[in-house]
């Protein structure tokens, strides 16, 4: 990435105290995104993508959670600034689009009530009538023919596709500089999913918002993002431009992940990755992928080194370390 970061996660660690022990769910995440940039996060189910998104937005406040490291918004430490400042930025300067609109929309309020609340929190408009004018115009932009009917509705009265468009409208209405989209639309059918992504792409392109897109569908990441982070078990395994990472995946995990995905137009049968993501209360020391990695050696029991292959292209694996580092490890 060039230029100053809009959002940066610095050595972010998150653990949950559970009955079974301490689950170290995020183990030092470093990630950054520049204004207007589109960054993808990929990785197997359970590897910490959603938790990373929630931590970035200041949405992990459970009593059993412990967060360390930092989240910087344009250089400002939000961990230090605290929940109130974080909450003020959320929904205004940074917003989130979820997998399932039925979770994000409140079932007991009409869409008008919820839109009004979002716009009011944005701080630019305080009167309900004015806020609803804005909402009507915004809904029309996402191809909703009858915004008034939608505004009068409760979430259960909307189709899944309609609810998804309402959710995107709410995420965009205050002109956020960053949108985090966590598997947008995947709770719905494939057509709605595509529609959701297309709409999000169009709206964010128009507004210039930066996007962090979390998706299982690697084709979507390839199409939509310019950079990508590959996560494994609460760590970043590698990062780089989408072109480079897809053309030459370096980390054994990335290679396994790509091989596990069916390819259009042949390329052999997908090869599932052997084993499972480790139990976070008993994550192995050193490289967390070592328990499943075909190349693992004793060196992998130590913290793997970050190897910068070229500017912005980094891999966290001893295999790629210069010989001296590998010998030391
Ligand atoms: N509040 C919580 N308390 C305890 N553990 C949690 C909590 N939230 C998430 N986790 C654990 O953190 C790990 C990472 O979960 P997360 O939802 O971030 O994965 P993910 O990469 O988004 O997976 P998916 O692709 O299935 O959405 C999981 O093992 C999950 O059980
Ligand atoms: Mg998730």
Short mmCIF file of N, CA, C and O in Angstrom, two decimals, residues 195-294:
data_model
loop_
_atom_site.label_atom_id
_atom_site.label_comp_id
_atom_site.label_asym_id
_atom_site.label_seq_id
_atom_site.Cartn_x
_atom_site.Cartn_y
_atom_site.Cartn_z
N UNK A 195 -26.16 -9.60 -7.25
CA UNK A 195 -26.78 -8.28 -7.31
C UNK A 195 -26.20 -7.40 -6.20
O UNK A 195 -25.88 -6.23 -6.42
N UNK A 196 -26.07 -7.98 -5.01
CA UNK A 196 -25.55 -7.25 -3.85
C UNK A 196 -24.14 -6.74 -4.13
O UNK A 196 -23.82 -5.58 -3.88
N UNK A 197 -23.31 -7.63 -4.66
CA UNK A 197 -21.93 -7.24 -4.93
C UNK A 197 -21.85 -6.17 -6.01
O UNK A 197 -21.09 -5.21 -5.89
N UNK A 198 -22.68 -6.33 -7.02
CA UNK A 198 -22.67 -5.33 -8.10
C UNK A 198 -23.09 -3.97 -7.59
O UNK A 198 -22.48 -2.95 -7.90
N UNK A 199 -24.14 -3.97 -6.77
CA UNK A 199 -24.61 -2.71 -6.20
C UNK A 199 -23.55 -2.07 -5.31
O UNK A 199 -23.30 -0.87 -5.39
N UNK A 200 -22.96 -2.90 -4.48
CA UNK A 200 -21.95 -2.39 -3.58
C UNK A 200 -20.77 -1.82 -4.37
O UNK A 200 -20.26 -0.76 -4.04
N UNK A 201 -20.39 -2.53 -5.43
CA UNK A 201 -19.28 -2.06 -6.27
C UNK A 201 -19.63 -0.71 -6.87
O UNK A 201 -18.83 0.22 -6.84
N UNK A 202 -20.86 -0.60 -7.40
CA UNK A 202 -21.25 0.65 -8.06
C UNK A 202 -21.29 1.80 -7.06
O UNK A 202 -20.76 2.89 -7.31
N UNK A 203 -21.91 1.56 -5.91
CA UNK A 203 -22.07 2.65 -4.93
C UNK A 203 -20.73 3.09 -4.35
O UNK A 203 -20.51 4.28 -4.14
N UNK A 204 -19.86 2.13 -4.07
CA UNK A 204 -18.59 2.52 -3.46
C UNK A 204 -17.69 3.18 -4.50
O UNK A 204 -16.92 4.08 -4.19
N UNK A 205 -17.79 2.74 -5.74
CA UNK A 205 -16.99 3.37 -6.80
C UNK A 205 -17.42 4.83 -6.95
O UNK A 205 -16.61 5.73 -7.04
N UNK A 206 -18.74 5.02 -6.93
CA UNK A 206 -19.29 6.37 -7.07
C UNK A 206 -18.85 7.27 -5.93
O UNK A 206 -18.48 8.41 -6.12
N UNK A 207 -18.88 6.73 -4.70
CA UNK A 207 -18.58 7.58 -3.55
C UNK A 207 -17.09 7.62 -3.23
O UNK A 207 -16.65 8.46 -2.46
N UNK A 208 -16.33 6.69 -3.79
CA UNK A 208 -14.89 6.65 -3.50
C UNK A 208 -14.56 5.99 -2.18
O UNK A 208 -13.43 6.09 -1.69
N UNK A 209 -15.53 5.29 -1.56
CA UNK A 209 -15.26 4.63 -0.28
C UNK A 209 -14.29 3.46 -0.46
O UNK A 209 -14.29 2.80 -1.50
N UNK A 210 -13.47 3.25 0.55
CA UNK A 210 -12.61 2.06 0.57
C UNK A 210 -13.47 0.88 1.01
O UNK A 210 -14.45 1.05 1.74
N UNK A 211 -13.11 -0.32 0.56
CA UNK A 211 -13.90 -1.50 0.92
C UNK A 211 -12.99 -2.63 1.39
O UNK A 211 -11.97 -2.93 0.75
N UNK A 212 -13.35 -3.23 2.50
CA UNK A 212 -12.74 -4.51 2.88
C UNK A 212 -13.80 -5.56 2.61
O UNK A 212 -14.89 -5.51 3.18
N UNK A 213 -13.48 -6.47 1.70
CA UNK A 213 -14.46 -7.49 1.32
C UNK A 213 -14.01 -8.86 1.82
O UNK A 213 -12.91 -9.32 1.50
N UNK A 214 -14.86 -9.47 2.61
CA UNK A 214 -14.60 -10.83 3.08
C UNK A 214 -15.45 -11.76 2.23
O UNK A 214 -16.66 -11.56 2.13
N UNK A 215 -14.82 -12.73 1.58
CA UNK A 215 -15.62 -13.63 0.74
C UNK A 215 -14.96 -14.99 0.63
O UNK A 215 -13.73 -15.11 0.65
N UNK A 216 -15.79 -16.01 0.55
CA UNK A 216 -15.28 -17.36 0.30
C UNK A 216 -15.01 -17.55 -1.18
O UNK A 216 -14.18 -18.36 -1.57
N UNK A 217 -15.78 -16.83 -1.99
CA UNK A 217 -15.67 -16.98 -3.42
C UNK A 217 -14.44 -16.21 -3.92
O UNK A 217 -14.42 -14.99 -3.96
N UNK A 218 -13.40 -16.97 -4.28
CA UNK A 218 -12.14 -16.33 -4.65
C UNK A 218 -12.29 -15.53 -5.94
O UNK A 218 -11.62 -14.51 -6.12
N UNK A 219 -13.18 -15.97 -6.83
CA UNK A 219 -13.42 -15.25 -8.08
C UNK A 219 -13.92 -13.84 -7.80
O UNK A 219 -13.52 -12.87 -8.47
N UNK A 220 -14.76 -13.71 -6.80
CA UNK A 220 -15.31 -12.41 -6.43
C UNK A 220 -14.19 -11.49 -5.92
O UNK A 220 -14.12 -10.31 -6.29
N UNK A 221 -13.32 -12.02 -5.11
CA UNK A 221 -12.19 -11.24 -4.59
C UNK A 221 -11.30 -10.78 -5.74
O UNK A 221 -10.88 -9.63 -5.83
N UNK A 222 -11.06 -11.71 -6.66
CA UNK A 222 -10.21 -11.42 -7.80
C UNK A 222 -10.77 -10.30 -8.65
O UNK A 222 -10.05 -9.45 -9.16
N UNK A 223 -12.06 -10.33 -8.80
CA UNK A 223 -12.73 -9.36 -9.65
C UNK A 223 -12.80 -7.98 -8.99
O UNK A 223 -12.67 -6.97 -9.63
N UNK A 224 -13.04 -7.99 -7.69
CA UNK A 224 -13.41 -6.76 -7.01
C UNK A 224 -12.24 -6.05 -6.33
O UNK A 224 -12.25 -4.84 -6.20
N UNK A 225 -11.24 -6.81 -5.87
CA UNK A 225 -10.21 -6.22 -5.00
C UNK A 225 -8.89 -6.04 -5.73
O UNK A 225 -8.61 -6.73 -6.70
N UNK A 226 -8.07 -5.12 -5.21
CA UNK A 226 -6.74 -5.00 -5.79
C UNK A 226 -5.69 -5.66 -4.90
O UNK A 226 -4.67 -6.10 -5.39
N UNK A 227 -5.96 -5.73 -3.60
CA UNK A 227 -5.02 -6.44 -2.71
C UNK A 227 -5.78 -7.46 -1.89
O UNK A 227 -6.99 -7.35 -1.71
N UNK A 228 -5.04 -8.45 -1.39
CA UNK A 228 -5.71 -9.50 -0.62
C UNK A 228 -4.84 -9.95 0.56
O UNK A 228 -3.61 -9.95 0.46
N UNK A 229 -5.51 -10.26 1.65
CA UNK A 229 -4.87 -10.88 2.82
C UNK A 229 -5.40 -12.29 2.93
O UNK A 229 -6.62 -12.51 2.86
N UNK A 230 -4.48 -13.24 3.10
CA UNK A 230 -4.90 -14.63 3.30
C UNK A 230 -4.75 -14.92 4.79
O UNK A 230 -3.65 -14.78 5.34
N UNK A 231 -5.86 -15.28 5.43
CA UNK A 231 -5.80 -15.54 6.87
C UNK A 231 -5.84 -17.03 7.16
O UNK A 231 -6.54 -17.78 6.48
N UNK A 232 -5.10 -17.43 8.18
CA UNK A 232 -5.22 -18.80 8.67
C UNK A 232 -5.20 -18.78 10.20
O UNK A 232 -4.25 -18.26 10.80
N UNK A 233 -6.21 -19.36 10.81
CA UNK A 233 -6.28 -19.51 12.27
C UNK A 233 -5.84 -18.27 13.04
O UNK A 233 -4.98 -18.34 13.91
N UNK A 234 -6.44 -17.15 12.71
CA UNK A 234 -6.18 -15.94 13.48
C UNK A 234 -4.87 -15.26 13.19
O UNK A 234 -4.42 -14.41 13.95
N UNK A 235 -4.24 -15.64 12.07
CA UNK A 235 -3.00 -14.97 11.67
C UNK A 235 -3.11 -14.62 10.18
O UNK A 235 -3.92 -15.20 9.47
N UNK A 236 -2.26 -13.70 9.73
CA UNK A 236 -2.17 -13.44 8.29
C UNK A 236 -1.05 -14.32 7.76
O UNK A 236 0.07 -14.30 8.28
N UNK A 237 -1.35 -15.13 6.75
CA UNK A 237 -0.33 -16.02 6.19
C UNK A 237 0.44 -15.31 5.08
O UNK A 237 1.64 -15.46 4.96
N UNK A 238 -0.28 -14.56 4.26
CA UNK A 238 0.41 -13.78 3.25
C UNK A 238 -0.47 -12.65 2.76
O UNK A 238 -1.68 -12.65 2.97
N UNK A 239 0.17 -11.68 2.14
CA UNK A 239 -0.57 -10.55 1.57
C UNK A 239 0.12 -10.07 0.32
O UNK A 239 1.31 -10.32 0.13
N UNK A 240 -0.62 -9.42 -0.53
CA UNK A 240 -0.02 -8.86 -1.73
C UNK A 240 -1.11 -8.44 -2.70
O UNK A 240 -2.31 -8.49 -2.37
N UNK A 241 -0.69 -8.02 -3.88
CA UNK A 241 -1.68 -7.64 -4.88
C UNK A 241 -2.43 -8.90 -5.28
O UNK A 241 -1.89 -10.02 -5.24
N UNK A 242 -3.70 -8.73 -5.65
CA UNK A 242 -4.52 -9.86 -6.07
C UNK A 242 -3.83 -10.61 -7.22
O UNK A 242 -3.75 -11.84 -7.22
N UNK A 243 -3.29 -9.85 -8.17
CA UNK A 243 -2.62 -10.48 -9.32
C UNK A 243 -1.52 -11.42 -8.86
O UNK A 243 -1.44 -12.56 -9.28
N UNK A 244 -0.66 -10.90 -7.99
CA UNK A 244 0.50 -11.71 -7.57
C UNK A 244 0.10 -12.89 -6.71
O UNK A 244 0.60 -14.00 -6.89
N UNK A 245 -0.79 -12.65 -5.76
CA UNK A 245 -1.15 -13.74 -4.84
C UNK A 245 -1.85 -14.87 -5.60
O UNK A 245 -1.57 -16.04 -5.37
N UNK A 246 -2.71 -14.52 -6.55
CA UNK A 246 -3.41 -15.57 -7.29
C UNK A 246 -2.49 -16.23 -8.31
O UNK A 246 -2.60 -17.41 -8.57
N UNK A 247 -1.57 -15.46 -8.88
CA UNK A 247 -0.67 -16.05 -9.87
C UNK A 247 0.37 -16.93 -9.19
O UNK A 247 0.59 -18.06 -9.59
N UNK A 248 1.00 -16.40 -8.11
CA UNK A 248 2.03 -17.19 -7.42
C UNK A 248 1.78 -17.18 -5.92
O UNK A 248 2.41 -16.42 -5.18
N UNK A 249 0.85 -18.01 -5.45
CA UNK A 249 0.66 -18.11 -4.00
C UNK A 249 1.93 -18.68 -3.38
O UNK A 249 2.52 -19.61 -3.93
N UNK A 250 2.38 -18.09 -2.27
CA UNK A 250 3.66 -18.50 -1.69
C UNK A 250 3.51 -19.37 -0.46
O UNK A 250 4.22 -20.33 -0.27
N UNK A 251 2.55 -19.03 0.38
CA UNK A 251 2.40 -19.77 1.63
C UNK A 251 1.77 -21.14 1.35
O UNK A 251 0.83 -21.22 0.56
N UNK A 252 2.29 -22.20 1.98
CA UNK A 252 1.68 -23.52 1.75
C UNK A 252 0.17 -23.52 2.02
O UNK A 252 -0.58 -24.23 1.37
N UNK A 253 -0.25 -22.69 2.97
CA UNK A 253 -1.70 -22.63 3.24
C UNK A 253 -2.46 -22.03 2.06
O UNK A 253 -3.51 -22.53 1.67
N UNK A 254 -1.93 -20.94 1.50
CA UNK A 254 -2.61 -20.31 0.37
C UNK A 254 -2.72 -21.30 -0.78
O UNK A 254 -3.77 -21.40 -1.42
N UNK A 255 -1.63 -22.04 -1.03
CA UNK A 255 -1.67 -23.01 -2.12
C UNK A 255 -2.73 -24.06 -1.85
O UNK A 255 -3.49 -24.44 -2.74
N UNK A 256 -2.79 -24.52 -0.60
CA UNK A 256 -3.79 -25.54 -0.25
C UNK A 256 -5.20 -24.98 -0.38
O UNK A 256 -6.11 -25.64 -0.89
N UNK A 257 -5.36 -23.73 0.04
CA UNK A 257 -6.68 -23.08 -0.04
C UNK A 257 -7.13 -22.96 -1.49
O UNK A 257 -8.28 -23.27 -1.83
N UNK A 258 -6.25 -22.53 -2.36
CA UNK A 258 -6.61 -22.38 -3.77
C UNK A 258 -6.90 -23.73 -4.41
O UNK A 258 -7.79 -23.86 -5.24
N UNK A 259 -6.14 -24.74 -4.01
CA UNK A 259 -6.34 -26.08 -4.60
C UNK A 259 -7.66 -26.70 -4.12
O UNK A 259 -8.20 -27.61 -4.75
N UNK A 260 -8.19 -26.18 -3.00
CA UNK A 260 -9.41 -26.75 -2.43
C UNK A 260 -10.67 -26.20 -3.10
O UNK A 260 -11.77 -26.65 -2.83
N UNK A 261 -10.47 -25.21 -3.97
CA UNK A 261 -11.62 -24.55 -4.59
C UNK A 261 -11.86 -25.11 -5.98
O UNK A 261 -10.92 -25.22 -6.76
N UNK A 262 -13.09 -25.49 -6.30
CA UNK A 262 -13.33 -25.99 -7.64
C UNK A 262 -13.07 -24.90 -8.68
O UNK A 262 -13.33 -23.73 -8.43
N UNK A 263 -12.48 -25.28 -9.79
CA UNK A 263 -12.19 -24.30 -10.83
C UNK A 263 -13.17 -24.45 -11.96
O UNK A 263 -13.50 -25.57 -12.35
N UNK A 264 -13.55 -23.30 -12.51
CA UNK A 264 -14.38 -23.36 -13.71
C UNK A 264 -13.48 -23.77 -14.86
O UNK A 264 -12.32 -23.36 -14.92
N UNK A 265 -13.99 -24.58 -15.74
CA UNK A 265 -13.21 -24.94 -16.92
C UNK A 265 -12.08 -25.90 -16.63
O UNK A 265 -10.99 -25.77 -17.18
N UNK A 266 -12.29 -26.82 -15.72
CA UNK A 266 -11.30 -27.89 -15.53
C UNK A 266 -10.25 -27.54 -14.51
O UNK A 266 -10.49 -26.79 -13.57
N UNK A 267 -9.04 -28.07 -14.67
CA UNK A 267 -7.98 -27.84 -13.70
C UNK A 267 -7.95 -28.93 -12.65
O UNK A 267 -7.31 -28.79 -11.62
N UNK A 268 -8.64 -30.01 -12.88
CA UNK A 268 -8.61 -31.14 -11.94
C UNK A 268 -9.61 -30.98 -10.81
O UNK A 268 -10.21 -29.92 -10.64
N UNK A 269 -9.77 -32.05 -10.06
CA UNK A 269 -10.73 -32.03 -8.96
C UNK A 269 -10.17 -31.21 -7.80
O UNK A 269 -8.97 -31.20 -7.56
N UNK A 270 -11.06 -30.50 -7.08
CA UNK A 270 -10.56 -29.78 -5.90
C UNK A 270 -10.00 -30.75 -4.86
O UNK A 270 -10.52 -31.83 -4.67
N UNK A 271 -8.92 -30.32 -4.22
CA UNK A 271 -8.28 -31.14 -3.18
C UNK A 271 -8.57 -30.53 -1.82
O UNK A 271 -8.02 -29.48 -1.50
N UNK A 272 -9.42 -31.16 -1.03
CA UNK A 272 -9.69 -30.57 0.29
C UNK A 272 -8.41 -30.50 1.13
O UNK A 272 -7.51 -31.32 0.95
N UNK A 273 -8.34 -29.47 2.01
CA UNK A 273 -7.16 -29.35 2.87
C UNK A 273 -7.31 -30.37 4.00
O UNK A 273 -8.35 -30.42 4.65
N UNK A 274 -6.30 -31.19 4.19
CA UNK A 274 -6.34 -32.20 5.26
C UNK A 274 -6.42 -31.51 6.62
O UNK A 274 -5.81 -30.47 6.82
N UNK A 275 -7.13 -32.13 7.55
CA UNK A 275 -7.15 -31.63 8.92
C UNK A 275 -8.11 -30.46 9.10
O UNK A 275 -8.87 -30.11 8.19
N UNK A 276 -8.08 -29.88 10.28
CA UNK A 276 -9.00 -28.78 10.60
C UNK A 276 -8.23 -27.63 11.23
O UNK A 276 -7.11 -27.80 11.70
N UNK A 277 -8.88 -26.45 11.23
CA UNK A 277 -8.31 -25.29 11.92
C UNK A 277 -8.16 -25.67 13.40
O UNK A 277 -9.07 -26.25 13.97
N UNK A 278 -7.00 -25.39 14.02
CA UNK A 278 -6.80 -25.84 15.40
C UNK A 278 -7.78 -25.21 16.38
O UNK A 278 -8.30 -24.12 16.14
N UNK A 279 -8.01 -25.93 17.46
CA UNK A 279 -8.80 -25.41 18.57
C UNK A 279 -8.04 -24.20 19.11
O UNK A 279 -6.85 -24.28 19.44
N UNK A 280 -8.73 -23.06 19.19
CA UNK A 280 -8.04 -21.83 19.57
C UNK A 280 -7.57 -21.81 21.02
O UNK A 280 -6.78 -20.97 21.40
N UNK A 281 -8.07 -22.73 21.84
CA UNK A 281 -7.55 -22.77 23.22
C UNK A 281 -6.24 -23.58 23.24
O UNK A 281 -5.54 -23.58 24.23
N UNK A 282 -5.97 -24.29 22.14
CA UNK A 282 -4.74 -25.09 22.11
C UNK A 282 -3.99 -24.89 20.81
O UNK A 282 -3.48 -25.86 20.22
N UNK A 283 -3.94 -23.65 20.34
CA UNK A 283 -3.25 -23.38 19.08
C UNK A 283 -1.77 -23.73 19.24
O UNK A 283 -1.18 -23.46 20.28
N UNK A 284 -1.17 -24.34 18.21
CA UNK A 284 0.24 -24.73 18.34
C UNK A 284 1.12 -23.49 18.45
O UNK A 284 0.79 -22.44 17.90
N UNK A 285 2.26 -23.61 19.15
CA UNK A 285 3.19 -22.47 19.19
C UNK A 285 3.82 -22.34 17.81
O UNK A 285 3.80 -23.28 17.03
N UNK A 286 4.36 -21.18 17.50
CA UNK A 286 4.98 -20.99 16.18
C UNK A 286 3.92 -20.88 15.11
O UNK A 286 2.86 -20.32 15.33
N UNK A 287 4.20 -21.45 13.94
CA UNK A 287 3.26 -21.33 12.82
C UNK A 287 2.01 -22.15 13.10
O UNK A 287 2.09 -23.36 13.34
N UNK A 288 0.86 -21.51 13.03
CA UNK A 288 -0.37 -22.22 13.35
C UNK A 288 -0.77 -23.22 12.28
O UNK A 288 -1.60 -24.09 12.52
N UNK A 289 -0.19 -23.08 11.10
CA UNK A 289 -0.51 -24.03 10.03
C UNK A 289 0.38 -25.27 10.10
O UNK A 289 0.15 -26.25 9.40
N UNK A 290 1.39 -25.24 10.98
CA UNK A 290 2.39 -26.32 10.97
C UNK A 290 1.77 -27.71 11.17
O UNK A 290 2.26 -28.69 10.63
N UNK A 291 0.66 -27.77 11.91
CA UNK A 291 0.06 -29.09 12.18
C UNK A 291 -0.56 -29.70 10.92
O UNK A 291 -0.86 -30.89 10.89
N UNK A 292 -0.78 -28.89 9.89
CA UNK A 292 -1.39 -29.41 8.66
C UNK A 292 -0.49 -29.27 7.45
O UNK A 292 -0.87 -29.64 6.34
N UNK A 293 0.68 -28.69 7.66
CA UNK A 293 1.51 -28.30 6.51
C UNK A 293 2.40 -29.45 6.05
O UNK A 293 3.12 -30.04 6.86
N UNK A 294 2.39 -29.77 4.75
CA UNK A 294 3.24 -30.86 4.26
C UNK A 294 4.73 -30.53 4.34
O UNK A 294 5.56 -31.43 4.27
#
